[in-house]
Amino acid sequence: MSSVVSVRNLRKSYAGGFEALKSVNLEIEEGEILALLGPNGAGKTTLISTICGIAVPTEGTISVGGFDTVADFRAARNLIGLVPQEINLEPFETVMNTVRFSRGLFGKPRDDAYLEKVLGQLSLSDKKDAKIMMLSGGMKRRVLIAKALSHEPRVLFLDEPTAGVDVELRKDMWDVVAGLKASGVTIILTTHYIEEAEAIADRVGVISKGEILLVQDKAELMAQMGQKQLSIELSQPIDTVPEALASYALERGGDGQSLIYTYDTRGDRTGIRTLLNDLSNAGLTMVDLQTKQSSLEDIFVGMVKEDA
Amino acid sequence: MNLTAVKSIYIFEMQRFFRTITQSLVSPVLSTSLYFVVFGAAIGSRIEQVEGVSYGAFIVPGLIMLSVMTQATSNASFGIYFPKFIGTIYELLSAPVNFLEITAGYVGAAATKALIIGLIILATAFLFVDIQIAHPLAMLAFLVMTCFSFALLGFIIGIWAGNFEQLQLIPLLIITPLVFLGGSFYSITMLPPIWQTVTMFNPVVYLISGFRWAFFGTADVGIGISLFAILFFIAICLTAIWWIFRTGWRIRQ
């Protein structure tokens, strides 16, 4: 895989002196879905805006498809489609007209057949002559995507595509994104919904306070940082964890009715078997066992907290 | 040069114009007709000839200029302010277009609208007064240059404006007074000497004077000076716009 977007030592500070990005390095691979995860104000939108040309880098370089976004801005921007976070649309225009305008802005000759195909993919065919103000919120967001796709970009940035969107529509949006990926478009999306990153991303980048804390394959990330918890329900509650079990760092849960053992799935030994042995040696009887895999959310919250 | 983009912006803006045709066309034509009725027919009948022309005919170039300047300014300022206001400016900033292309699209459309309105007012004038145009080509050239230059000015105002009040402020407080005092309705020679001198600092005087020369062959100031004034004005506006886009002032973070 080669990287289609490459961000090097990018720093961005605003006029007031606020440093939104501190030396960001990021390589985005061709054809992947990268989710940029971070709390509000982490710098997600600034990063996207700077790559797309809306904000000017204070320091550092960005290249898209090998073209520098400042020196060679036309070639670079031709490859990029941007779906902004806010629903910014001309209320009085028709869907087709505004999408046609977007295509023209990117210097592409008029091609209504292609645009109708895009609108079809986004289930907007029957709305093409409707005025934008007549559309629902979910449709408007899809119009924004249609606009971003109107000039056949290779890289699509989706800034919080599902912010304020209900669960059903969010699933629809994920389907749309999956369809786009299948058609070969590289997708970068920002989100603060962890489940979103978990559901559709190939790789996850975590950004906090203007710094990228990590970028990693989603499955790897979860395997590496994912801890599992074994919860052992006891027949009788206990007040203290017996001395003999001290080495397992058990926690008491449910008013002493259960013991919680945290272990690492990466280890050669999970220690479960010996724990269970020692447990019965200590005279405790168990009634039930449960394991739980920590989600991306737990990982994420842990990481951002550490950073704070 | 991304000409397709220029064309797209131009067409998009012109569509807005035709969509709001009543507001865009009918109201300036109506208000100008009222000027003709009031100043031309009612008051004008009591005024002697000005520079050998009947007063009704004399005010035609000034009235056209008044409308064209206001329309070019407000259309261009609104054209670029609106995307800023509703947020669609992101698209212009992330598209492969440079400042010349954006300016050409918006200013071109605003100037065209003003030109259409100017020509319609001229046609309306023929209904009210007997008027001859001495230098039709020069008249057209002056009209086009005025549309273009004030559209440039409006474009700058639209970028500068942070809210709708500011958008109206400059046209209302500066352009309208300058145009009214720039000889739309009178010849500068009708003023007392001291005001004749003061009025020479009003740039609009040169534009109206040049335009009037194209109609009647006489003018308050030399046609060469008028031509120089308008080209100078265009150059100042273009420089300002170039600076705005180079620094990203009020547009790019």
Short mmCIF file of N, CA and C in Angstrom, two decimals, chain B residues 63-130:
data_model
loop_
_atom_site.label_atom_id
_atom_site.label_comp_id
_atom_site.label_asym_id
_atom_site.label_seq_id
_atom_site.Cartn_x
_atom_site.Cartn_y
_atom_site.Cartn_z
N LEU B 63 -28.91 59.03 -13.89
CA LEU B 63 -29.82 58.04 -13.32
C LEU B 63 -29.34 56.63 -13.61
N ILE B 64 -28.89 56.43 -14.84
CA ILE B 64 -28.38 55.09 -15.19
C ILE B 64 -27.17 54.76 -14.31
N MET B 65 -26.28 55.75 -14.17
CA MET B 65 -25.08 55.53 -13.36
C MET B 65 -25.46 55.24 -11.91
N LEU B 66 -26.41 55.99 -11.40
CA LEU B 66 -26.86 55.79 -10.02
C LEU B 66 -27.29 54.33 -9.80
N SER B 67 -28.14 53.85 -10.70
CA SER B 67 -28.62 52.48 -10.58
C SER B 67 -27.51 51.45 -10.77
N VAL B 68 -26.73 51.69 -11.80
CA VAL B 68 -25.69 50.72 -12.14
C VAL B 68 -24.67 50.59 -11.00
N MET B 69 -24.28 51.72 -10.44
CA MET B 69 -23.29 51.68 -9.36
C MET B 69 -23.86 50.97 -8.12
N THR B 70 -25.08 51.31 -7.77
CA THR B 70 -25.68 50.68 -6.59
C THR B 70 -25.89 49.19 -6.83
N GLN B 71 -26.40 48.86 -8.00
CA GLN B 71 -26.70 47.47 -8.31
C GLN B 71 -25.43 46.62 -8.39
N ALA B 72 -24.42 47.14 -9.07
CA ALA B 72 -23.17 46.38 -9.20
C ALA B 72 -22.58 46.13 -7.82
N THR B 73 -22.59 47.17 -6.98
CA THR B 73 -22.02 47.02 -5.64
C THR B 73 -22.81 46.01 -4.82
N SER B 74 -24.14 46.18 -4.78
CA SER B 74 -24.90 45.31 -3.89
C SER B 74 -24.93 43.87 -4.41
N ASN B 75 -25.01 43.68 -5.71
CA ASN B 75 -25.00 42.32 -6.24
C ASN B 75 -23.70 41.59 -5.95
N ALA B 76 -22.60 42.29 -6.17
CA ALA B 76 -21.31 41.63 -5.96
C ALA B 76 -21.06 41.39 -4.48
N SER B 77 -21.45 42.37 -3.64
CA SER B 77 -21.18 42.18 -2.22
C SER B 77 -22.04 41.04 -1.67
N PHE B 78 -23.29 40.99 -2.11
CA PHE B 78 -24.16 39.91 -1.66
C PHE B 78 -23.67 38.56 -2.18
N GLY B 79 -23.25 38.56 -3.45
CA GLY B 79 -22.81 37.32 -4.10
C GLY B 79 -21.72 36.61 -3.31
N ILE B 80 -20.76 37.35 -2.78
CA ILE B 80 -19.67 36.70 -2.04
C ILE B 80 -19.97 36.64 -0.55
N TYR B 81 -20.82 37.56 -0.06
CA TYR B 81 -21.14 37.52 1.37
C TYR B 81 -22.04 36.33 1.71
N PHE B 82 -22.97 36.02 0.81
CA PHE B 82 -23.93 34.96 1.06
C PHE B 82 -23.25 33.60 1.32
N PRO B 83 -22.32 33.16 0.46
CA PRO B 83 -21.62 31.91 0.77
C PRO B 83 -20.88 31.96 2.11
N LYS B 84 -20.37 33.14 2.46
CA LYS B 84 -19.71 33.27 3.76
C LYS B 84 -20.74 33.09 4.86
N PHE B 85 -21.90 33.71 4.67
CA PHE B 85 -22.94 33.70 5.68
C PHE B 85 -23.51 32.29 5.90
N ILE B 86 -23.79 31.58 4.79
CA ILE B 86 -24.40 30.26 4.96
C ILE B 86 -23.35 29.15 5.01
N GLY B 87 -22.09 29.51 4.85
CA GLY B 87 -21.03 28.52 5.05
C GLY B 87 -20.56 27.80 3.80
N THR B 88 -21.20 28.05 2.66
CA THR B 88 -20.79 27.32 1.45
C THR B 88 -19.45 27.81 0.91
N ILE B 89 -18.88 28.81 1.56
CA ILE B 89 -17.57 29.32 1.13
C ILE B 89 -16.50 28.22 1.20
N TYR B 90 -16.73 27.21 2.07
CA TYR B 90 -15.75 26.13 2.19
C TYR B 90 -15.43 25.53 0.83
N GLU B 91 -16.48 25.51 -0.01
CA GLU B 91 -16.33 24.86 -1.30
C GLU B 91 -15.39 25.65 -2.22
N LEU B 92 -15.53 26.97 -2.16
CA LEU B 92 -14.65 27.82 -2.97
C LEU B 92 -13.21 27.70 -2.50
N LEU B 93 -13.05 27.60 -1.17
CA LEU B 93 -11.70 27.58 -0.62
C LEU B 93 -11.00 26.24 -0.85
N SER B 94 -11.79 25.17 -0.99
CA SER B 94 -11.16 23.87 -1.17
C SER B 94 -11.15 23.43 -2.64
N ALA B 95 -11.64 24.30 -3.52
CA ALA B 95 -11.64 23.96 -4.95
C ALA B 95 -10.35 24.43 -5.60
N PRO B 96 -9.99 23.80 -6.71
CA PRO B 96 -8.76 24.21 -7.40
C PRO B 96 -8.97 25.51 -8.18
N VAL B 97 -9.22 26.58 -7.47
CA VAL B 97 -9.41 27.88 -8.12
C VAL B 97 -8.55 28.92 -7.40
N ASN B 98 -8.10 29.91 -8.14
CA ASN B 98 -7.33 30.97 -7.49
C ASN B 98 -8.18 32.24 -7.39
N PHE B 99 -7.60 33.29 -6.85
CA PHE B 99 -8.40 34.48 -6.57
C PHE B 99 -8.95 35.13 -7.84
N LEU B 100 -8.17 35.04 -8.91
CA LEU B 100 -8.63 35.65 -10.16
C LEU B 100 -9.90 34.99 -10.67
N GLU B 101 -9.93 33.66 -10.54
CA GLU B 101 -11.08 32.91 -11.04
C GLU B 101 -12.33 33.17 -10.21
N ILE B 102 -12.14 33.18 -8.89
CA ILE B 102 -13.29 33.45 -8.01
C ILE B 102 -13.82 34.86 -8.29
N THR B 103 -12.88 35.81 -8.35
CA THR B 103 -13.27 37.20 -8.60
C THR B 103 -13.96 37.33 -9.95
N ALA B 104 -13.36 36.72 -10.97
CA ALA B 104 -13.94 36.83 -12.31
C ALA B 104 -15.37 36.30 -12.33
N GLY B 105 -15.60 35.17 -11.67
CA GLY B 105 -16.93 34.58 -11.65
C GLY B 105 -17.95 35.49 -10.98
N TYR B 106 -17.65 35.92 -9.75
CA TYR B 106 -18.61 36.73 -8.99
C TYR B 106 -18.75 38.13 -9.55
N VAL B 107 -17.60 38.76 -9.82
CA VAL B 107 -17.64 40.13 -10.31
C VAL B 107 -18.25 40.17 -11.72
N GLY B 108 -17.89 39.18 -12.53
CA GLY B 108 -18.44 39.11 -13.88
C GLY B 108 -19.97 39.02 -13.84
N ALA B 109 -20.48 38.17 -12.96
CA ALA B 109 -21.93 38.01 -12.87
C ALA B 109 -22.59 39.29 -12.36
N ALA B 110 -22.00 39.89 -11.32
CA ALA B 110 -22.58 41.11 -10.76
C ALA B 110 -22.56 42.24 -11.77
N ALA B 111 -21.45 42.34 -12.51
CA ALA B 111 -21.34 43.39 -13.52
C ALA B 111 -22.37 43.17 -14.63
N THR B 112 -22.55 41.90 -15.01
CA THR B 112 -23.53 41.60 -16.05
C THR B 112 -24.94 42.01 -15.61
N LYS B 113 -25.28 41.67 -14.36
CA LYS B 113 -26.59 42.05 -13.85
C LYS B 113 -26.77 43.55 -13.90
N ALA B 114 -25.75 44.28 -13.43
CA ALA B 114 -25.84 45.74 -13.42
C ALA B 114 -25.98 46.28 -14.84
N LEU B 115 -25.23 45.65 -15.75
CA LEU B 115 -25.28 46.09 -17.15
C LEU B 115 -26.68 45.88 -17.73
N ILE B 116 -27.26 44.73 -17.46
CA ILE B 116 -28.62 44.45 -17.95
C ILE B 116 -29.59 45.50 -17.41
N ILE B 117 -29.47 45.77 -16.09
CA ILE B 117 -30.36 46.76 -15.48
C ILE B 117 -30.14 48.14 -16.11
N GLY B 118 -28.85 48.50 -16.31
CA GLY B 118 -28.53 49.80 -16.92
C GLY B 118 -29.15 49.95 -18.30
N LEU B 119 -29.03 48.88 -19.10
CA LEU B 119 -29.55 48.94 -20.46
C LEU B 119 -31.08 49.02 -20.46
N ILE B 120 -31.70 48.32 -19.52
CA ILE B 120 -33.17 48.37 -19.45
C ILE B 120 -33.63 49.76 -19.03
N ILE B 121 -32.89 50.37 -18.10
CA ILE B 121 -33.23 51.72 -17.68
C ILE B 121 -33.09 52.70 -18.86
N LEU B 122 -32.02 52.47 -19.63
CA LEU B 122 -31.82 53.32 -20.81
C LEU B 122 -33.01 53.18 -21.77
N ALA B 123 -33.43 51.92 -21.96
CA ALA B 123 -34.58 51.69 -22.83
C ALA B 123 -35.83 52.36 -22.27
N THR B 124 -35.98 52.29 -20.95
CA THR B 124 -37.12 52.94 -20.29
C THR B 124 -37.08 54.45 -20.51
N ALA B 125 -35.85 54.99 -20.46
CA ALA B 125 -35.69 56.44 -20.61
C ALA B 125 -36.24 56.93 -21.94
N PHE B 126 -36.06 56.09 -22.96
CA PHE B 126 -36.56 56.48 -24.28
C PHE B 126 -38.07 56.69 -24.28
N LEU B 127 -38.74 56.02 -23.35
CA LEU B 127 -40.19 56.17 -23.26
C LEU B 127 -40.57 57.53 -22.69
N PHE B 128 -39.69 58.10 -21.86
CA PHE B 128 -40.04 59.32 -21.15
C PHE B 128 -39.50 60.58 -21.82
N VAL B 129 -38.29 60.49 -22.35
CA VAL B 129 -37.67 61.70 -22.91
C VAL B 129 -37.08 61.43 -24.29
N ASP B 130 -36.91 62.52 -25.01
CA ASP B 130 -36.28 62.45 -26.32
C ASP B 130 -34.78 62.53 -26.10
#
